[in-house]
């Protein structure tokens, strides 16, 4: 990796300077962390799966008119993206109560919400990414009211698209987190979906069995994370179907 300059190393990805100005290479690591990196492990193959899955989601979103930073996948672990300035907010959309919302408000996990709920968290690991209000966001100038309107609209469009895609393969999209960036083009700037969308940043439950197919498996030691991500990728047609157990040719009578 000495061939290019590293720009930033996060918990699950590394960003390198891209081949042309205004581009960045996103490298997906196998590292998994939870609870603000209190829990850490390396899950072999996770980076490859998330690279493919994020490509699939971002390409689909682009095709329905949601602007994203995604340009193209380069190889098993890397994708080329447009350089943008990440707004320091994690935008969470929830369809079903789970995780921190269940804990904070005492709503049983699995309770359907009356409508999708959008929340903002301030991206600051030293503070543990606290929940913030729109008023705080505007007052502290992390985003202006027009940005906020656009962010909510974008988050809900991502929710519609992702919910439909998952529903089609028997998976409930419980909630997810996205990050949004400012893309500067001459004198103009526009907001684009950035970072990644993968089972690291979503809650995905099998519609029939309720089985978790996302990073909660790692957070709460519920089984094999790579197998679950492979299951999601296989159902979406992103990875080839697993063989049914027979290896050799079948005998034709
Ligand atoms: P939460 O219920 O823990 O607030 O998480 C809501 C959604 O956001 C869930 O799909 C997992 C995702 N998420 C991240 O992608 N990164 C994070 O750091 C956290 C806390 C949650």
GROMACS .gro file of N, CA, C and O and ligand atoms in nm, residues 90 92 94 98-101 121 129 175-177 200-203 219, ligand 1:
model
   89
   90UNK      N    1  -2.429   1.132   1.215
   90UNK     CA    2  -2.474   1.000   1.171
   90UNK      C    3  -2.627   1.012   1.163
   90UNK      O    4  -2.692   1.052   1.260
   92UNK      N    5  -2.968   0.833   1.134
   92UNK     CA    6  -3.026   0.700   1.157
   92UNK      C    7  -3.175   0.705   1.121
   92UNK      O    8  -3.245   0.801   1.156
   94UNK      N    9  -3.522   0.466   1.150
   94UNK     CA   10  -3.574   0.346   1.218
   94UNK      C   11  -3.716   0.316   1.171
   94UNK      O   12  -3.800   0.407   1.167
   98UNK      N   13  -3.552  -0.090   1.809
   98UNK     CA   14  -3.442  -0.182   1.841
   98UNK      C   15  -3.327  -0.098   1.898
   98UNK      O   16  -3.335   0.026   1.901
   99UNK      N   17  -3.225  -0.165   1.943
   99UNK     CA   18  -3.101  -0.098   1.983
   99UNK      C   19  -3.119   0.015   2.081
   99UNK      O   20  -3.191   0.002   2.180
  100UNK      N   21  -3.053   0.126   2.052
  100UNK     CA   22  -3.050   0.236   2.149
  100UNK      C   23  -3.186   0.301   2.168
  100UNK      O   24  -3.215   0.355   2.276
  101UNK      N   25  -3.273   0.294   2.065
  101UNK     CA   26  -3.406   0.355   2.084
  101UNK      C   27  -3.488   0.272   2.184
  101UNK      O   28  -3.555   0.327   2.271
  121UNK      N   29  -2.707   1.184   1.516
  121UNK     CA   30  -2.607   1.167   1.622
  121UNK      C   31  -2.484   1.245   1.581
  121UNK      O   32  -2.443   1.240   1.463
  129UNK      N   33  -2.066   0.951   2.027
  129UNK     CA   34  -2.167   0.985   1.924
  129UNK      C   35  -2.305   1.016   1.984
  129UNK      O   36  -2.401   0.940   1.965
  175UNK      N   37  -3.352  -0.084   1.090
  175UNK     CA   38  -3.299   0.053   1.097
  175UNK      C   39  -3.164   0.056   1.024
  175UNK      O   40  -3.111  -0.049   0.985
  176UNK      N   41  -3.112   0.174   1.006
  176UNK     CA   42  -2.979   0.186   0.943
  176UNK      C   43  -2.923   0.323   0.971
  176UNK      O   44  -2.994   0.414   1.015
  177UNK      N   45  -2.792   0.335   0.945
  177UNK     CA   46  -2.721   0.462   0.964
  177UNK      C   47  -2.655   0.501   0.833
  177UNK      O   48  -2.597   0.415   0.766
  200UNK      N   49  -2.297  -0.381   0.840
  200UNK     CA   50  -2.233  -0.316   0.957
  200UNK      C   51  -2.317  -0.199   1.005
  200UNK      O   52  -2.313  -0.162   1.122
  201UNK      N   53  -2.388  -0.135   0.911
  201UNK     CA   54  -2.457  -0.010   0.944
  201UNK      C   55  -2.609  -0.021   0.935
  201UNK      O   56  -2.679   0.080   0.936
  202UNK      N   57  -2.659  -0.145   0.925
  202UNK     CA   58  -2.804  -0.168   0.918
  202UNK      C   59  -2.842  -0.272   1.023
  202UNK      O   60  -2.758  -0.352   1.064
  203UNK      N   61  -2.969  -0.276   1.060
  203UNK     CA   62  -3.022  -0.395   1.129
  203UNK      C   63  -3.112  -0.468   1.030
  203UNK      O   64  -3.204  -0.407   0.974
  219UNK      N   65  -2.191  -0.770   1.792
  219UNK     CA   66  -2.209  -0.691   1.915
  219UNK      C   67  -2.248  -0.781   2.033
  219UNK      O   68  -2.200  -0.762   2.143
  254LIG     P1   69  -2.845   0.216   1.756
  254LIG     O1   70  -2.976   0.150   1.780
  254LIG     O2   71  -2.730   0.153   1.830
  254LIG     O3   72  -2.854   0.365   1.779
  254LIG     O4   73  -2.810   0.197   1.602
  254LIG     C1   74  -2.898   0.241   1.500
  254LIG     C2   75  -2.846   0.195   1.364
  254LIG     O5   76  -2.723   0.258   1.334
  254LIG     C3   77  -2.819   0.046   1.355
  254LIG     O6   78  -2.862   0.000   1.228
  254LIG     C4   79  -2.670   0.032   1.364
  254LIG     C5   80  -2.619   0.163   1.311
  254LIG     N1   81  -2.500   0.212   1.379
  254LIG     C6   82  -2.385   0.234   1.306
  254LIG     O7   83  -2.380   0.212   1.185
  254LIG     N2   84  -2.276   0.283   1.371
  254LIG     C7   85  -2.275   0.311   1.503
  254LIG     O8   86  -2.174   0.356   1.556
  254LIG     C8   87  -2.395   0.286   1.578
  254LIG     C9   88  -2.401   0.314   1.725
  254LIG    C10   89  -2.504   0.239   1.511
   0.00000   0.00000   0.00000
